[in-house]
Amino acid sequence: MRIAICDDEEVQRIVLERYLKEWAEAKKILLNTIHFCDAESFLFSWEDDKDYDLLLLDIEMNHINGMQLAMQLRAQGYDVPILFITGYDSYMSQGYEVSALHYLLKPVQKEKLFGVLDKLECRKKAEKKLLFRMEEGLLSIAEENIWYIEASGHQCILCSDEKRKCLWVVIVRIL
C-alpha cells in the first residue's frame, strides 16, 4: 500500500507514519509512505507518480491548502481516496464535495485512524489489486488491467493498461 502524507508540520508527519506502520505490521501489509511538507511539492511529484492508495492531507497549509489540492485532483478526474487530517472542523462539509474517504481531527487518535484504514483495506480487497515491489517502490495494479506477466530469470515483465489505456512495460521483482 502506498500512502502520501501531506502536512506542513513535521511532527504530524512522523506521528502519522508511526501509526501507519503499526497498523500495516498488525495487518501484515506492505507499506510505503511518502512525506510532503506542502501541496506544491506533492503536485510536483504527482506529475510523475500517481500511484497512491491513499492521500492523508492536512487542510491548513501555506499557499495551496489541502482542500484546494483535493479539489484540483478531483477536477482533473483522479479518484484517489483522501483522508483529511486537520485541527479545524469548519472544512468538514467541503470534504463531502471532494468525496473524501474520511475527516479526522488533530490530534489524531490512533484507533480512529486504524478504523478508517480498515475500511479502506476492505474496499481495496473488493477491487482485487495486485501489489508489486519495484526498484522505485511499490506498484498496485487492478487485476483486470493486467494483460500478462512474463517471467524472465529472477524478474518479470508486466504489461498493463492501468490508468492510461496504453501498453505499460515494467520490470518488477517477484515478492
GROMACS .gro file of N, CA and C in nm:
model
  525
    1MET      N    1   0.085  -0.117   0.000
    1MET     CA    2   0.000   0.000   0.000
    1MET      C    3   0.090   0.123   0.000
    2ARG      N    4   0.060   0.217  -0.088
    2ARG     CA    5   0.137   0.342  -0.095
    2ARG      C    6   0.050   0.457  -0.045
    3ILE      N    7   0.103   0.528   0.053
    3ILE     CA    8   0.029   0.637   0.115
    3ILE      C    9   0.114   0.764   0.115
    4ALA      N   10   0.055   0.874   0.070
    4ALA     CA   11   0.121   1.005   0.076
    4ALA      C   12   0.069   1.080   0.198
    5ILE      N   13   0.161   1.137   0.274
    5ILE     CA   14   0.127   1.221   0.389
    5ILE      C   15   0.169   1.363   0.353
    6CYS      N   16   0.072   1.452   0.345
    6CYS     CA   17   0.099   1.591   0.308
    6CYS      C   18   0.055   1.681   0.423
    7ASP      N   19   0.154   1.725   0.500
    7ASP     CA   20   0.128   1.808   0.618
    7ASP      C   21   0.248   1.899   0.637
    8ASP      N   22   0.223   2.025   0.669
    8ASP     CA   23   0.334   2.119   0.686
    8ASP      C   24   0.403   2.107   0.822
    9GLU      N   25   0.351   2.025   0.912
    9GLU     CA   26   0.412   2.004   1.043
    9GLU      C   27   0.486   1.870   1.044
   10GLU      N   28   0.617   1.876   1.057
   10GLU     CA   29   0.699   1.755   1.055
   10GLU      C   30   0.658   1.656   1.164
   11VAL      N   31   0.626   1.706   1.282
   11VAL     CA   32   0.587   1.619   1.393
   11VAL      C   33   0.463   1.538   1.356
   12GLN      N   34   0.368   1.603   1.290
   12GLN     CA   35   0.247   1.533   1.248
   12GLN      C   36   0.279   1.423   1.145
   13ARG      N   37   0.367   1.454   1.051
   13ARG     CA   38   0.404   1.353   0.950
   13ARG      C   39   0.469   1.232   1.017
   14ILE      N   40   0.554   1.256   1.115
   14ILE     CA   41   0.624   1.147   1.184
   14ILE      C   42   0.524   1.062   1.264
   15VAL      N   43   0.434   1.128   1.337
   15VAL     CA   44   0.335   1.054   1.416
   15VAL      C   45   0.244   0.972   1.324
   16LEU      N   46   0.197   1.033   1.217
   16LEU     CA   47   0.111   0.960   1.124
   16LEU      C   48   0.182   0.840   1.063
   17GLU      N   49   0.307   0.858   1.025
   17GLU     CA   50   0.381   0.746   0.968
   17GLU      C   51   0.397   0.634   1.072
   18ARG      N   52   0.424   0.669   1.196
   18ARG     CA   53   0.438   0.567   1.301
   18ARG      C   54   0.306   0.490   1.317
   19TYR      N   55   0.194   0.559   1.319
   19TYR     CA   56   0.064   0.492   1.328
   19TYR      C   57   0.040   0.403   1.206
   20LEU      N   58   0.071   0.454   1.088
   20LEU     CA   59   0.051   0.375   0.966
   20LEU      C   60   0.134   0.247   0.967
   21LYS      N   61   0.259   0.259   1.010
   21LYS     CA   62   0.347   0.142   1.017
   21LYS      C   63   0.295   0.040   1.118
   22GLU      N   64   0.249   0.089   1.231
   22GLU     CA   65   0.194  -0.001   1.332
   22GLU      C   66   0.073  -0.076   1.278
   23TRP      N   67  -0.016  -0.004   1.209
   23TRP     CA   68  -0.134  -0.068   1.151
   23TRP      C   69  -0.094  -0.170   1.045
   24ALA      N   70  -0.002  -0.133   0.957
   24ALA     CA   71   0.041  -0.223   0.849
   24ALA      C   72   0.108  -0.349   0.903
   25GLU      N   73   0.190  -0.334   1.005
   25GLU     CA   74   0.256  -0.450   1.065
   25GLU      C   75   0.153  -0.545   1.125
   26ALA      N   76   0.053  -0.491   1.192
   26ALA     CA   77  -0.051  -0.575   1.253
   26ALA      C   78  -0.134  -0.648   1.147
   27LYS      N   79  -0.153  -0.583   1.033
   27LYS     CA   80  -0.233  -0.642   0.924
   27LYS      C   81  -0.148  -0.722   0.826
   28LYS      N   82  -0.016  -0.720   0.845
   28LYS     CA   83   0.079  -0.787   0.754
   28LYS      C   84   0.064  -0.734   0.611
   29ILE      N   85   0.066  -0.600   0.601
   29ILE     CA   86   0.051  -0.531   0.474
   29ILE      C   87   0.181  -0.458   0.442
   30LEU      N   88   0.228  -0.471   0.319
   30LEU     CA   89   0.345  -0.393   0.277
   30LEU      C   90   0.303  -0.247   0.269
   31LEU      N   91   0.386  -0.160   0.323
   31LEU     CA   92   0.351  -0.017   0.328
   31LEU      C   93   0.468   0.067   0.281
   32ASN      N   94   0.436   0.166   0.200
   32ASN     CA   95   0.535   0.264   0.155
   32ASN      C   96   0.472   0.401   0.175
   33THR      N   97   0.530   0.482   0.266
   33THR     CA   98   0.478   0.616   0.290
   33THR      C   99   0.574   0.719   0.231
   34ILE      N  100   0.518   0.822   0.172
   34ILE     CA  101   0.595   0.930   0.114
   34ILE      C  102   0.548   1.059   0.181
   35HIS      N  103   0.642   1.139   0.229
   35HIS     CA  104   0.611   1.263   0.301
   35HIS      C  105   0.622   1.384   0.209
   36PHE      N  106   0.530   1.478   0.228
   36PHE     CA  107   0.536   1.607   0.159
   36PHE      C  108   0.504   1.716   0.261
   37CYS      N  109   0.585   1.824   0.258
   37CYS     CA  110   0.566   1.932   0.356
   37CYS      C  111   0.469   2.039   0.307
   38ASP      N  112   0.426   2.029   0.181
   38ASP     CA  113   0.327   2.123   0.129
   38ASP      C  114   0.263   2.066   0.003
   39ALA      N  115   0.155   2.128  -0.039
   39ALA     CA  116   0.080   2.081  -0.156
   39ALA      C  117   0.161   2.096  -0.284
   40GLU      N  118   0.245   2.200  -0.290
   40GLU     CA  119   0.324   2.223  -0.412
   40GLU      C  120   0.422   2.108  -0.436
   41SER      N  121   0.489   2.063  -0.332
   41SER     CA  122   0.584   1.953  -0.350
   41SER      C  123   0.510   1.824  -0.385
   42PHE      N  124   0.391   1.805  -0.329
   42PHE     CA  125   0.311   1.689  -0.366
   42PHE      C  126   0.274   1.695  -0.514
   43LEU      N  127   0.225   1.809  -0.560
   43LEU     CA  128   0.184   1.823  -0.700
   43LEU      C  129   0.301   1.804  -0.795
   44PHE      N  130   0.418   1.850  -0.757
   44PHE     CA  131   0.537   1.831  -0.840
   44PHE      C  132   0.566   1.682  -0.855
   45SER      N  133   0.558   1.608  -0.747
   45SER     CA  134   0.581   1.463  -0.751
   45SER      C  135   0.467   1.392  -0.824
   46TRP      N  136   0.345   1.440  -0.806
   46TRP     CA  137   0.225   1.379  -0.865
   46TRP      C  138   0.233   1.376  -1.018
   47GLU      N  139   0.301   1.474  -1.077
   47GLU     CA  140   0.314   1.478  -1.224
   47GLU      C  141   0.375   1.349  -1.278
   48ASP      N  142   0.469   1.290  -1.203
   48ASP     CA  143   0.538   1.170  -1.248
   48ASP      C  144   0.488   1.042  -1.182
   49ASP      N  145   0.419   1.053  -1.070
   49ASP     CA  146   0.381   0.934  -0.995
   49ASP      C  147   0.243   0.953  -0.933
   50LYS      N  148   0.143   0.888  -0.993
   50LYS     CA  149   0.005   0.900  -0.945
   50LYS      C  150  -0.044   0.772  -0.880
   51ASP      N  151   0.048   0.684  -0.846
   51ASP     CA  152   0.011   0.553  -0.795
   51ASP      C  153   0.007   0.551  -0.642
   52TYR      N  154  -0.098   0.611  -0.584
   52TYR     CA  155  -0.117   0.612  -0.440
   52TYR      C  156  -0.249   0.543  -0.407
   53ASP      N  157  -0.248   0.474  -0.295
   53ASP     CA  158  -0.369   0.409  -0.247
   53ASP      C  159  -0.447   0.499  -0.153
   54LEU      N  160  -0.379   0.601  -0.098
   54LEU     CA  161  -0.444   0.693  -0.004
   54LEU      C  162  -0.361   0.819   0.009
   55LEU      N  163  -0.430   0.933   0.021
   55LEU     CA  164  -0.365   1.061   0.050
   55LEU      C  165  -0.413   1.108   0.186
   56LEU      N  166  -0.320   1.135   0.277
   56LEU     CA  167  -0.351   1.197   0.405
   56LEU      C  168  -0.316   1.344   0.391
   57LEU      N  169  -0.417   1.430   0.390
   57LEU     CA  170  -0.396   1.571   0.364
   57LEU      C  171  -0.433   1.658   0.484
   58ASP      N  172  -0.339   1.739   0.526
   58ASP     CA  173  -0.369   1.846   0.621
   58ASP      C  174  -0.443   1.953   0.541
   59ILE      N  175  -0.532   2.024   0.605
   59ILE     CA  176  -0.606   2.128   0.531
   59ILE      C  177  -0.535   2.262   0.538
   60GLU      N  178  -0.497   2.305   0.657
   60GLU     CA  179  -0.433   2.436   0.674
   60GLU      C  180  -0.284   2.428   0.643
   61MET      N  181  -0.247   2.462   0.520
   61MET     CA  182  -0.107   2.470   0.478
   61MET      C  183  -0.089   2.601   0.402
   62ASN      N  184   0.034   2.646   0.391
   62ASN     CA  185   0.062   2.770   0.318
   62ASN      C  186   0.034   2.753   0.169
   63HIS      N  187   0.006   2.862   0.103
   63HIS     CA  188  -0.019   2.870  -0.041
   63HIS      C  189  -0.140   2.787  -0.080
   64ILE      N  190  -0.122   2.664  -0.120
   64ILE     CA  191  -0.233   2.576  -0.157
   64ILE      C  192  -0.267   2.492  -0.034
   65ASN      N  193  -0.393   2.500   0.012
   65ASN     CA  194  -0.428   2.418   0.128
   65ASN      C  195  -0.476   2.280   0.082
   66GLY      N  196  -0.495   2.190   0.177
   66GLY     CA  197  -0.531   2.053   0.144
   66GLY      C  198  -0.663   2.041   0.072
   67MET      N  199  -0.759   2.125   0.106
   67MET     CA  200  -0.890   2.122   0.037
   67MET      C  201  -0.875   2.166  -0.108
   68GLN      N  202  -0.797   2.271  -0.132
   68GLN     CA  203  -0.773   2.315  -0.270
   68GLN      C  204  -0.701   2.206  -0.349
   69LEU      N  205  -0.605   2.140  -0.286
   69LEU     CA  206  -0.534   2.031  -0.351
   69LEU      C  207  -0.631   1.920  -0.389
   70ALA      N  208  -0.719   1.882  -0.298
   70ALA     CA  209  -0.817   1.777  -0.327
   70ALA      C  210  -0.909   1.819  -0.441
   71MET      N  211  -0.955   1.943  -0.440
   71MET     CA  212  -1.042   1.992  -0.547
   71MET      C  213  -0.972   1.988  -0.682
   72GLN      N  214  -0.845   2.024  -0.682
   72GLN     CA  215  -0.766   2.021  -0.806
   72GLN      C  216  -0.754   1.877  -0.859
   73LEU      N  217  -0.726   1.783  -0.771
   73LEU     CA  218  -0.714   1.642  -0.814
   73LEU      C  219  -0.846   1.589  -0.868
   74ARG      N  220  -0.955   1.622  -0.800
   74ARG     CA  221  -1.087   1.576  -0.846
   74ARG      C  222  -1.124   1.641  -0.979
   75ALA      N  223  -1.092   1.769  -0.995
   75ALA     CA  224  -1.122   1.839  -1.121
   75ALA      C  225  -1.048   1.777  -1.238
   76GLN      N  226  -0.930   1.717  -1.210
   76GLN     CA  227  -0.852   1.651  -1.314
   76GLN      C  228  -0.897   1.506  -1.336
   77GLY      N  229  -0.997   1.462  -1.259
   77GLY     CA  230  -1.053   1.329  -1.279
   77GLY      C  231  -0.989   1.218  -1.197
   78TYR      N  232  -0.907   1.251  -1.098
   78TYR     CA  233  -0.842   1.148  -1.016
   78TYR      C  234  -0.930   1.113  -0.897
   79ASP      N  235  -0.945   0.983  -0.873
   79ASP     CA  236  -1.036   0.934  -0.771
   79ASP      C  237  -0.962   0.868  -0.654
   80VAL      N  238  -0.839   0.907  -0.629
   80VAL     CA  239  -0.761   0.850  -0.520
   80VAL      C  240  -0.829   0.881  -0.387
   81PRO      N  241  -0.839   0.783  -0.296
   81PRO     CA  242  -0.901   0.810  -0.166
   81PRO      C  243  -0.825   0.918  -0.089
   82ILE      N  244  -0.899   1.008  -0.025
   82ILE     CA  245  -0.842   1.119   0.050
   82ILE      C  246  -0.894   1.115   0.193
   83LEU      N  247  -0.801   1.124   0.287
   83LEU     CA  248  -0.834   1.134   0.428
   83LEU      C  249  -0.781   1.269   0.476
   84PHE      N  250  -0.872   1.357   0.516
   84PHE     CA  251  -0.831   1.486   0.569
   84PHE      C  252  -0.796   1.472   0.716
   85ILE      N  253  -0.682   1.530   0.752
   85ILE     CA  254  -0.638   1.532   0.892
   85ILE      C  255  -0.607   1.677   0.924
   86THR      N  256  -0.686   1.735   1.014
   86THR     CA  257  -0.674   1.878   1.040
   86THR      C  258  -0.718   1.913   1.181
   87GLY      N  259  -0.681   2.030   1.223
   87GLY     CA  260  -0.722   2.081   1.353
   87GLY      C  261  -0.851   2.161   1.346
   88TYR      N  262  -0.911   2.171   1.230
   88TYR     CA  263  -1.029   2.256   1.210
   88TYR      C  264  -1.146   2.172   1.159
   89ASP      N  265  -1.261   2.184   1.227
   89ASP     CA  266  -1.378   2.110   1.180
   89ASP      C  267  -1.464   2.193   1.083
   90SER      N  268  -1.426   2.317   1.058
   90SER     CA  269  -1.505   2.405   0.972
   90SER      C  270  -1.503   2.363   0.825
   91TYR      N  271  -1.408   2.276   0.786
   91TYR     CA  272  -1.398   2.233   0.647
   91TYR      C  273  -1.473   2.101   0.621
   92MET      N  274  -1.533   2.046   0.724
   92MET     CA  275  -1.590   1.912   0.712
   92MET      C  276  -1.692   1.902   0.598
   93SER      N  277  -1.777   2.001   0.584
   93SER     CA  278  -1.879   1.993   0.478
   93SER      C  279  -1.816   1.997   0.339
   94GLN      N  280  -1.703   2.067   0.324
   94GLN     CA  281  -1.635   2.069   0.195
   94GLN      C  282  -1.573   1.934   0.162
   95GLY      N  283  -1.543   1.856   0.263
   95GLY     CA  284  -1.488   1.723   0.241
   95GLY      C  285  -1.582   1.636   0.160
   96TYR      N  286  -1.713   1.654   0.178
   96TYR     CA  287  -1.810   1.578   0.101
   96TYR      C  288  -1.807   1.616  -0.047
   97GLU      N  289  -1.776   1.742  -0.074
   97GLU     CA  290  -1.772   1.790  -0.212
   97GLU      C  291  -1.662   1.724  -0.294
   98VAL      N  292  -1.556   1.679  -0.227
   98VAL     CA  293  -1.445   1.613  -0.297
   98VAL      C  294  -1.444   1.463  -0.271
   99SER      N  295  -1.557   1.412  -0.219
   99SER     CA  296  -1.573   1.269  -0.191
   99SER      C  297  -1.459   1.215  -0.104
  100ALA      N  298  -1.430   1.285   0.004
  100ALA     CA  299  -1.325   1.241   0.095
  100ALA      C  300  -1.367   1.110   0.161
  101LEU      N  301  -1.269   1.024   0.181
  101LEU     CA  302  -1.294   0.898   0.249
  101LEU      C  303  -1.336   0.923   0.394
  102HIS      N  304  -1.267   1.017   0.459
  102HIS     CA  305  -1.297   1.048   0.599
  102HIS      C  306  -1.229   1.180   0.637
  103TYR      N  307  -1.257   1.225   0.759
  103TYR     CA  308  -1.209   1.352   0.810
  103TYR      C  309  -1.176   1.330   0.956
  104LEU      N  310  -1.048   1.339   0.994
  104LEU     CA  311  -1.006   1.320   1.133
  104LEU      C  312  -0.949   1.450   1.188
  105LEU      N  313  -0.984   1.478   1.313
  105LEU     CA  314  -0.934   1.598   1.379
  105LEU      C  315  -0.805   1.567   1.454
  106LYS      N  316  -0.714   1.666   1.453
  106LYS     CA  317  -0.590   1.655   1.529
  106LYS      C  318  -0.620   1.689   1.674
  107PRO      N  319  -0.552   1.629   1.767
  107PRO     CA  320  -0.454   1.523   1.748
  107PRO      C  321  -0.524   1.393   1.709
  108VAL      N  322  -0.469   1.324   1.611
  108VAL     CA  323  -0.531   1.204   1.558
  108VAL      C  324  -0.527   1.092   1.662
  109GLN      N  325  -0.643   1.032   1.682
  109GLN     CA  326  -0.650   0.915   1.770
  109GLN      C  327  -0.618   0.792   1.687
  110LYS      N  328  -0.522   0.717   1.732
  110LYS     CA  329  -0.473   0.601   1.658
  110LYS      C  330  -0.588   0.506   1.623
  111GLU      N  331  -0.678   0.480   1.714
  111GLU     CA  332  -0.787   0.386   1.691
  111GLU      C  333  -0.880   0.434   1.579
  112LYS      N  334  -0.904   0.565   1.574
  112LYS     CA  335  -0.989   0.618   1.468
  112LYS      C  336  -0.921   0.606   1.332
  113LEU      N  337  -0.791   0.635   1.328
  113LEU     CA  338  -0.715   0.620   1.203
  113LEU      C  339  -0.718   0.473   1.159
  114PHE      N  340  -0.697   0.381   1.252
  114PHE     CA  341  -0.699   0.239   1.220
  114PHE      C  342  -0.835   0.198   1.162
  115GLY      N  343  -0.942   0.253   1.216
  115GLY     CA  344  -1.076   0.223   1.165
  115GLY      C  345  -1.093   0.267   1.021
  116VAL      N  346  -1.042   0.385   0.989
  116VAL     CA  347  -1.051   0.436   0.851
  116VAL      C  348  -0.966   0.348   0.759
  117LEU      N  349  -0.847   0.311   0.804
  117LEU     CA  350  -0.759   0.227   0.723
  117LEU      C  351  -0.820   0.088   0.701
  118ASP      N  352  -0.885   0.034   0.802
  118ASP     CA  353  -0.953  -0.095   0.788
  118ASP      C  354  -1.063  -0.087   0.683
  119LYS      N  355  -1.139   0.023   0.687
  119LYS     CA  356  -1.246   0.044   0.590
  119LYS      C  357  -1.189   0.051   0.448
  120LEU      N  358  -1.081   0.123   0.433
  120LEU     CA  359  -1.016   0.135   0.302
  120LEU      C  360  -0.964  -0.001   0.256
  121GLU      N  361  -0.903  -0.076   0.345
  121GLU     CA  362  -0.848  -0.207   0.309
  121GLU      C  363  -0.958  -0.303   0.264
  122CYS      N  364  -1.073  -0.299   0.331
  122CYS     CA  365  -1.186  -0.383   0.288
  122CYS      C  366  -1.231  -0.345   0.148
  123ARG      N  367  -1.234  -0.217   0.121
  123ARG     CA  368  -1.274  -0.169  -0.012
  123ARG      C  369  -1.172  -0.210  -0.117
  124LYS      N  370  -1.043  -0.203  -0.082
  124LYS     CA  371  -0.937  -0.240  -0.175
  124LYS      C  372  -0.939  -0.390  -0.205
  125LYS      N  373  -0.969  -0.472  -0.105
  125LYS     CA  374  -0.975  -0.616  -0.127
  125LYS      C  375  -1.084  -0.649  -0.228
  126ALA      N  376  -1.194  -0.575  -0.223
  126ALA     CA  377  -1.303  -0.597  -0.318
  126ALA      C  378  -1.260  -0.560  -0.460
  127GLU      N  379  -1.163  -0.468  -0.475
  127GLU     CA  380  -1.117  -0.425  -0.607
  127GLU      C  381  -1.021  -0.525  -0.671
  128LYS      N  382  -0.965  -0.617  -0.593
  128LYS     CA  383  -0.871  -0.717  -0.642
  128LYS      C  384  -0.752  -0.655  -0.714
  129LYS      N  385  -0.671  -0.583  -0.638
  129LYS     CA  386  -0.548  -0.526  -0.692
  129LYS      C  387  -0.431  -0.613  -0.650
  130LEU      N  388  -0.329  -0.616  -0.734
  130LEU     CA  389  -0.206  -0.688  -0.704
  130LEU      C  390  -0.097  -0.586  -0.673
  131LEU      N  391  -0.010  -0.622  -0.580
  131LEU     CA  392   0.096  -0.532  -0.536
  131LEU      C  393   0.230  -0.590  -0.576
  132PHE      N  394   0.314  -0.508  -0.639
  132PHE     CA  395   0.446  -0.549  -0.686
  132PHE      C  396   0.551  -0.459  -0.624
  133ARG      N  397   0.662  -0.516  -0.585
  133ARG     CA  398   0.775  -0.437  -0.534
  133ARG      C  399   0.866  -0.409  -0.654
  134MET      N  400   0.893  -0.282  -0.677
  134MET     CA  401   0.978  -0.239  -0.786
  134MET      C  402   1.095  -0.161  -0.729
  135GLU      N  403   1.193  -0.132  -0.812
  135GLU     CA  404   1.306  -0.051  -0.766
  135GLU      C  405   1.261   0.086  -0.719
  136GLU      N  406   1.158   0.144  -0.783
  136GLU     CA  407   1.108   0.277  -0.748
  136GLU      C  408   1.015   0.276  -0.628
  137GLY      N  409   0.974   0.159  -0.580
  137GLY     CA  410   0.879   0.149  -0.470
  137GLY      C  411   0.773   0.046  -0.502
  138LEU      N  412   0.659   0.059  -0.436
  138LEU     CA  413   0.550  -0.036  -0.457
  138LEU      C  414   0.458   0.011  -0.568
  139LEU      N  415   0.403  -0.085  -0.641
  139LEU     CA  416   0.311  -0.057  -0.751
  139LEU      C  417   0.189  -0.145  -0.732
  140SER      N  418   0.070  -0.087  -0.728
  140SER     CA  419  -0.053  -0.166  -0.720
  140SER      C  420  -0.129  -0.150  -0.851
  141ILE      N  421  -0.176  -0.262  -0.903
  141ILE     CA  422  -0.246  -0.264  -1.031
  141ILE      C  423  -0.371  -0.349  -1.017
  142ALA      N  424  -0.483  -0.298  -1.068
  142ALA     CA  425  -0.608  -0.375  -1.068
  142ALA      C  426  -0.589  -0.501  -1.152
  143GLU      N  427  -0.634  -0.612  -1.097
  143GLU     CA  428  -0.617  -0.742  -1.161
  143GLU      C  429  -0.669  -0.743  -1.305
  144GLU      N  430  -0.784  -0.682  -1.327
  144GLU     CA  431  -0.845  -0.686  -1.460
  144GLU      C  432  -0.769  -0.602  -1.564
  145ASN      N  433  -0.677  -0.515  -1.519
  145ASN     CA  434  -0.600  -0.432  -1.612
  145ASN      C  435  -0.465  -0.493  -1.651
  146ILE      N  436  -0.435  -0.609  -1.599
  146ILE     CA  437  -0.309  -0.674  -1.634
  146ILE      C  438  -0.332  -0.759  -1.758
  147TRP      N  439  -0.251  -0.736  -1.859
  147TRP     CA  440  -0.261  -0.813  -1.982
  147TRP      C  441  -0.188  -0.945  -1.967
  148TYR      N  442  -0.063  -0.938  -1.924
  148TYR     CA  443   0.012  -1.060  -1.896
  148TYR      C  444   0.136  -1.028  -1.814
  149ILE      N  445   0.190  -1.133  -1.751
  149ILE     CA  446   0.315  -1.123  -1.677
  149ILE      C  447   0.406  -1.233  -1.730
  150GLU      N  448   0.523  -1.193  -1.772
  150GLU     CA  449   0.618  -1.287  -1.831
  150GLU      C  450   0.739  -1.301  -1.739
  151ALA      N  451   0.770  -1.425  -1.700
  151ALA     CA  452   0.886  -1.450  -1.614
  151ALA      C  453   1.013  -1.449  -1.697
  152SER      N  454   1.116  -1.388  -1.641
  152SER     CA  455   1.245  -1.381  -1.708
  152SER      C  456   1.354  -1.383  -1.601
  153GLY      N  457   1.406  -1.503  -1.572
  153GLY     CA  458   1.506  -1.515  -1.465
  153GLY      C  459   1.444  -1.484  -1.332
  154HIS      N  460   1.504  -1.391  -1.257
  154HIS     CA  461   1.451  -1.351  -1.127
  154HIS      C  462   1.366  -1.226  -1.135
  155GLN      N  463   1.325  -1.189  -1.255
  155GLN     CA  464   1.242  -1.071  -1.275
  155GLN      C  465   1.121  -1.106  -1.360
  156CYS      N  466   1.030  -1.012  -1.370
  156CYS     CA  467   0.911  -1.029  -1.452
  156CYS      C  468   0.894  -0.906  -1.541
  157ILE      N  469   0.829  -0.927  -1.652
  157ILE     CA  470   0.786  -0.817  -1.738
  157ILE      C  471   0.635  -0.812  -1.725
  158LEU      N  472   0.585  -0.698  -1.681
  158LEU     CA  473   0.443  -0.680  -1.657
  158LEU      C  474   0.387  -0.588  -1.764
  159CYS      N  475   0.285  -0.633  -1.834
  159CYS     CA  476   0.220  -0.550  -1.935
  159CYS      C  477   0.078  -0.520  -1.890
  160SER      N  478   0.044  -0.390  -1.886
  160SER     CA  479  -0.085  -0.347  -1.834
  160SER      C  480  -0.128  -0.218  -1.903
  161ASP      N  481  -0.258  -0.191  -1.895
  161ASP     CA  482  -0.308  -0.063  -1.947
  161ASP      C  483  -0.361   0.024  -1.833
  162GLU      N  484  -0.315  -0.002  -1.711
  162GLU     CA  485  -0.361   0.067  -1.592
  162GLU      C  486  -0.360   0.219  -1.607
  163LYS      N  487  -0.475   0.281  -1.589
  163LYS     CA  488  -0.498   0.426  -1.583
  163LYS      C  489  -0.472   0.502  -1.712
  164ARG      N  490  -0.391   0.451  -1.799
  164ARG     CA  491  -0.353   0.532  -1.915
  164ARG      C  492  -0.407   0.475  -2.046
  165LYS      N  493  -0.463   0.357  -2.042
  165LYS     CA  494  -0.516   0.290  -2.161
  165LYS      C  495  -0.412   0.277  -2.271
  166CYS      N  496  -0.288   0.254  -2.230
  166CYS     CA  497  -0.182   0.227  -2.326
  166CYS      C  498  -0.090   0.123  -2.266
  167LEU      N  499  -0.011   0.058  -2.350
  167LEU     CA  500   0.075  -0.051  -2.304
  167LEU      C  501   0.182  -0.001  -2.209
  168TRP      N  502   0.194  -0.067  -2.099
  168TRP     CA  503   0.294  -0.037  -1.996
  168TRP      C  504   0.387  -0.157  -1.988
  169VAL      N  505   0.511  -0.138  -1.996
  169VAL     CA  506   0.607  -0.247  -1.974
  169VAL      C  507   0.694  -0.206  -1.858
  170VAL      N  508   0.689  -0.284  -1.752
  170VAL     CA  509   0.759  -0.251  -1.630
  170VAL      C  510   0.834  -0.375  -1.581
  171ILE      N  511   0.960  -0.360  -1.544
  171ILE     CA  512   1.035  -0.469  -1.484
  171ILE      C  513   1.006  -0.467  -1.335
  172VAL      N  514   0.961  -0.580  -1.281
  172VAL     CA  515   0.931  -0.589  -1.139
  172VAL      C  516   1.007  -0.706  -1.079
  173ARG      N  517   1.027  -0.698  -0.949
  173ARG     CA  518   1.087  -0.811  -0.878
  173ARG      C  519   0.975  -0.893  -0.817
  174ILE      N  520   0.994  -1.021  -0.811
  174ILE     CA  521   0.894  -1.109  -0.752
  174ILE      C  522   0.899  -1.092  -0.602
  175LEU      N  523   0.781  -1.076  -0.540
  175LEU     CA  524   0.773  -1.057  -0.395
  175LEU      C  525   0.812  -1.184  -0.322
   0.00000   0.00000   0.00000
